[in-house]
Amino acid sequence: MAAITEPVPQSPNQINDDILRVLEPPTPIYVLMVLFFATLVGIGLVAFLYQTYWGLGVTGLTHPVMWGVYITTFVFWVGIAHAGTLISAILFLFRAKWRNAVNRGAEAMTVFAVLIAAMFPLIHIGRVYKFYFMVPYPNQRGLWPNFKSPLVWDLFAINTYMITSIMFFYVGLIPDLGAARDRVRDWRRYLYRALSLGWRGSSEQWRHWSRTVLHLSGLSTPLVLSVHSVVSWDFATSMVPGWHTTIFGPYFVAGAIFSGIAMVISVLVPVRRAFHLEAYLRKEHFDNMGKLILLTSSIVGYSYGMEYFMAWYSANPYEQMSFWWRGFGYHSTSTWIMISCNVLSPLPLWFKWCRTNVLWIWITSIFINIGMWFERYVIIMTGLSHEYDPAAWGYYVPSVTELTILAASFGLFLTMFTVFLRLAPVIAIQEIKELWYEDRAHGGGHH
Amino acid sequence: MAQVLGVMTSPYDLAAAVRDLKGAGFRELEIYSPVPSHEIEEALDRGPSPIRLLTLIGCLTGVSFAYFMQIWVAYDWPLVIGGKPFASIVPDTIIGFELNILLGGLFTVLGLMFFGMWKTRKGHDAYQPGFSGNLFGCLVACHGDQIPRAQEVLRRAGSSEVRVVEG
Amino acid sequence: MPEIDRREFLKIAGMTAGAAATVACREPVHKIIPYLNQPDEVTPGIATYYNSTCRECPGGCGIRVKTREGRPLKVDGNPDHPLSKGKLCVRGEFGHMRTYDTARFAGPMKRVVDASGARKLEKITWDEGMTLLVEALRKGSSKTVFLGGAETGTQDALIDQILAAIGSPHRLRFEPFGQEALRSADQIVFGTDAVPQFKIGASDVLIAFGTDFLETWLSPLANQLDFIESRKNGKGFAIFVGPRLGLSGSNADQWLAPNPGSEVLVALALASEVAKRKGGGPEALRGLLAKYTPASVAEKTGVSQATLEGVAARIAAASAPLALPPGVEVQGTNAARFAAAVQILNVVSGAVGKTLVFGPDHNLGKLARFAELRELVGKMRGGEVGVLLVHGSNPAYSAPQVGLSDALHSGNVFTVSFAFAPDETAELADLILPDNTPFESWGDGEPVRGVKTLQQPTVRPLFDTRPTADVLLDAARALGASVPAGSFRDLLVAAWGGRASFDAALGRGGEWKDVAATSVSLAGGVASLDFEPAPLAGNASDPVLVVYPSHHLYDGRLSRVQALHEIPDPVTKTMWGSYAELHPETAAVLDIEMGDVLQIKTEAGELKVAAYPHDTIRPGVIALQVGRGGLPRNPDAPLEPHSYWQRDVIGVNAYSLIPGKLDPQSGALAWLSTHASVSNTKGRAPVLRAQLTFDQQGRGFGMACTTGALAEAEAKHGEGHGESGAEEHHRFGEWSNPHRLHPLPLQGDAAHLPTRQYDPAADAHPDSPYRWGMSIDQDACTGCNACMAACITENNIPVVGPENIRIGREMHWIRIERYVEAADEREVDVRHTPMLCQHCGAAPCESVCPALATYHSKEGLNVMVENRCIGTRFCSNNCPYKARRFNHWSYDWYVPEPENWALNPDVMVRAKGVMEKCTFCVQRINGAKDLARKEDRHVRDGEIATACQQVCPSNAISFGNLRDEAAVVTEARNDVRAYRVLEHLYTRPAVSYLMNIRRVEEA
């Protein structure tokens, strides 16, 4: 990393100052941004109420394509939600130091993304006011959900993931909340006082805290791998040609990490720029994330290829037909968008220059986000459009309502993230400090 | 009983101080630090946190409850689903796994709340905001006659400031 | 939702109670009150059945109407009736829906001209109405004309009597499909104008010359019953000669498509060749036939000599051949001669007296010829008509060539319409005195000699309407004419020999006795006939215009039944509109693609309609279906959110393209008389298709075996190693050879993949005595859609309308998939696969439902619990048969009054957001089980009939208990032709299909 020369924090206090500066009273632009995102959410809410009142007729969903934009978006956000845990749990266990700078932002993203993801199955179902039929709650009618259904597995997986990642996020935040409490003087200090739960950084607290973080990482690591596998089983355990394949578990997990990292980059680059955090979100971080992208992109690309190969090699006419339509049929545009965004656009990252060029990698990450949304769209759409019964083939075109709600989900995500920027340190102060002290100790003094 | 507070700027000095103090027979030490530090951990040598056990209990509870719930429900109102056996153990594994993680996590965090936050809630008048910035504090509980000894050890260890806190 | 169900039930019961309790007022009182005096026959919650007669076409089938609390809910065939034999067609199923029509006239109305000069209708009382009518008749005196439809029986006679009494015996009975040509032909060939019995059931080789005998020709239902009878286990062979494969053509085994107009020569060539092979045939005809050898006509007709000789050979070899006279779609200016030629073929092939029997003739009454209608209209123009009484006929729509509207205007004729719902002719009327609907009125008829059927009301008239016969009686009395005393009903009872015999007949639904066959002989002068192809006007390079009757809407009289618009056409599988059918080759030549808006122009007129290219139509023709494009409106009818036809016209009126040319001999309209200039406007219109492809890609949905292969297999079966197992399926796979027409790089036929033998012990609870299952004989299935109609009326299936259909949201629980494997001179192999929920033993839908809204019942049913459903729709995605339907909207909210009175209270209406599907008519199963429980026994085989099975005019469907070894369905399942669709997915379906039988030599 010696090649890269960037400003380095001079003292632990400067770290506090730099990072907590983000919490200072907002600028008008910031307020406008939040308002804009919030408006999107509002519109989406109206669309949802409209749909709930009239029924799913307002969507483009039809026979035989009964799943559409909503499930696509659900899977998309679940995927996004994977980066945080990956970075904070897995890389924590691997002791990858560069994670410290990005993990807070990534974890926050995870929490918001999974919250949004959890909403979409509800938006998607026909009678949202009866969603609790899925939940195993004791009732005097003795009715229970069907534990053999992948959707119930989903319910458990997503909620487990949501709760766990919220806990992980919060636990990691406590020491920094303490720091914020000691520094901020406005109304928020009461908030921080309450949230930091009387954190004083006493050795006893650190002892339990470190152990908790360790265990949560240990638990989250298999979890993060399981969640998207379970999501992929929504498809893989069905008989739909193009869905019913064993590759889906790893394929989806890789895709999730792929899109997750991309989203981290898309979000953190503007933050880095806006709040002058170049000293903390360093080029080496983007370099490393670029490598992760290359890895996952290759896995995803391989999976695409393997799907087609198996369709051909299996000599299964239904699979073959399904993939023929996927490649050259009605929805082929989506397919080619997906391939060019997910497989082609990351290729330049093989060059270090592109990886360390923040603007370049940022644009790439945007492409990847688009591509990954289309990946799920393609899987769902082409699978369902041309199933076994040629007489029951059909097409699906998303309706305005669906697209509005899709846009609103992004609005909600950005609203939550921008608000979060002002409420909690976007970079884990104590971890940066840890590094700082270690550098000093090992006479590194400098990177 | 009085308390002596030594404030330093380096975790390594602090670790040294701790060792000295222990050597000098001081047992009741409390450390404040902006970052977790292995040196200090080792110096204090307090042994592993009970949270380990809690996590284990949580996980076991989760997985066993999950299997119990699913199998019991299957026979509480037996219905043929897609020609499968009433209780299908293989799919049950998935929810078993998820609840194992969920309860494990919950127990762990509850443990942190109890041991880390609730039990350590009292008697920390010595805390100062700097401890979340760049300062490290070492609080020594001692009888009146030992105060100078403690102050001396702390100074020698490189404290930028040493004062007596009434406890 | 049970509560909705109960509420629905109480509502209906309440309305009925109101209706029953209050005599004076005819509008039912909408109050929920119990019966004060419970009428006999009516027990709330128990259905009452009445035998009556179907009036949706002149066929006159006997029906049995199911009523609950005084509301007709469902129409089925009358099992005792010789014509319908307990079955019914797609049209008859909706007879009661015309009574529940939202746009019916609520009472008498008169036409007034308001200040702005616009003519509009105004409500009046019956007294005013009668006075107006009487005045008019007095003024019109001898210049009164009664224009009606085909009618037989008491009312027919009575009207004649009344007209005579008021001194103006002018009457015209007009039907668009009036069989003029056939009647004339019989006159020419046999010297009688009777319409004989064509005993299709007894025939072994059937050749139809554009005859739509399964759609509208004479008595379609009886025809279908016979047709299937004649094809039992691989027997029978049908040849279709015509420009387009309609429903009838699709069920033939060979298709000759001669140059349009030249079909007559084909008939003669066949006759001459058959005569040759049978030793010359009758002396009288030898000279004639010698002129038309296959060789001589081959070039004119475009059918090769070899083909003609082959067909002739088959006919000559047949023991009971039968040729059906031309249908309207090939009826040209040579119609009578053409029909005569066909009858000659019947003579030489020896059909006469065997399969063509005079005596028990079809009784079309004193049906007028098209020429007479034109004559009448001429008279009107000349002011020779004072008053026109229109009843049960709509010439303004179905005969635009005669120009009724301006004739009425220029001749200023006072027009009285007795229509109960708005139609084009009623739009022209000055006075509207609405009749009761057939379901509200008494009547009788004799559709076939010896078959006298009775018609009785099944519901109190919903609106302020009166039987036309009574109205005319009163009018006549007011005029001082001498007419018999009493109401029409009294006269009807009298005509049936008094109360006792009347009631007896009523219970049966009528009275039938065999009529002896009369022998006919060849009339003189036949030999001197000469035959020419029908000349076609217009530019010879343009496609020929073929206009054909509608299977669903008949001549357009059912166009107000929206469910009939939503059931896919049996051939094109299109819904909600008119489409111009043409062969892909022709389309390519004219640079036309699916959905392009074409402008079709003849000397008669022009119209714009979307193009629909498909394979089963002859190149060089463009075909349009009649029945649509009407504009039936009622200004007073509420515009319900989803009553589509009130919002806009559906399709185009194909009649308006037919030039008014007549066949000089028969006075029939020449339907096939012109080329049409077709131009592509480049506009686009949605083509609402239920099926995007007719190519099953060899996926083994509709499988088939050849007659030879079948024989072989049955032999093996007899020896006992023919159980339907994997190995046998494999053999069938080779036989079914689905890739012949569509060589695809796929090896997808289900038969190539391993299947397992059915285990009756599986798929239902061990203790359960039942495992319900179904078997469908595809060889019998003609694709007539009757099952869809029955399912819709039985199970409250909503009409979703064109907007939803366009994105593919049809709700039908059963659909007929049509797969075209071959359609040419060598062979027609069109397979119809009724697809419904297969009630799989290992149902993919069940395991994915998170809420357990669908699961497997103890009796092996795949149960759908709508009110537990939350609408994740995973079940639909995971159903390989795509048998599940989702409620995107709350369709039941949109059923307008009084249509919702037809909802079946035994089946709940589904609200938005839930999935639904075929239940095997679980309400009927439970009904039967209740009965069995009372009698402390198991349900007997055949005791339960699902709606689709009950109606099926092909008897293709059998339903029953698969755990009963003796059950019909179990036997069918073990039949050598039996297979399960997509069985290799191991879904273990409860529905098994019997393969099509291709009647070809190759084994």
Short mmCIF file of C-alpha atoms in Angstrom, two decimals, chain C residues 3-18 28-33 69 71 892 895 897 900-901 903 905 909:
data_model
loop_
_atom_site.label_atom_id
_atom_site.label_comp_id
_atom_site.label_asym_id
_atom_site.label_seq_id
_atom_site.Cartn_x
_atom_site.Cartn_y
_atom_site.Cartn_z
CA GLU C 3 -70.08 -16.12 6.13
CA ILE C 4 -70.14 -14.64 2.62
CA ASP C 5 -71.54 -17.96 1.46
CA ARG C 6 -74.33 -17.82 4.01
CA ARG C 7 -74.99 -14.17 3.33
CA GLU C 8 -75.18 -14.89 -0.37
CA PHE C 9 -77.61 -17.68 0.35
CA LEU C 10 -79.79 -15.60 2.67
CA LYS C 11 -79.88 -12.75 0.15
CA ILE C 12 -81.16 -14.99 -2.59
CA ALA C 13 -83.56 -16.79 -0.28
CA GLY C 14 -84.84 -13.41 0.92
CA MET C 15 -85.36 -11.99 -2.55
CA THR C 16 -87.19 -15.14 -3.52
CA ALA C 17 -89.34 -15.01 -0.46
CA GLY C 18 -90.24 -11.45 -1.33
CA PRO C 28 -88.84 -8.96 -6.13
CA VAL C 29 -88.80 -7.15 -2.79
CA HIS C 30 -85.24 -7.07 -1.49
CA LYS C 31 -85.94 -7.97 2.10
CA ILE C 32 -84.61 -10.83 4.11
CA ILE C 33 -87.78 -12.44 5.42
CA GLU C 69 -85.39 -20.61 -4.05
CA ARG C 71 -83.98 -18.79 -9.26
CA ASP C 892 -67.65 -10.84 -7.63
CA VAL C 895 -71.43 -8.89 -11.11
CA GLU C 897 -77.97 -7.03 -10.80
CA ASN C 900 -75.61 -12.12 -9.60
CA TRP C 901 -78.89 -13.98 -9.05
CA LEU C 903 -74.57 -17.31 -8.63
CA PRO C 905 -75.13 -20.56 -3.44
CA VAL C 909 -67.56 -16.22 -4.56
#
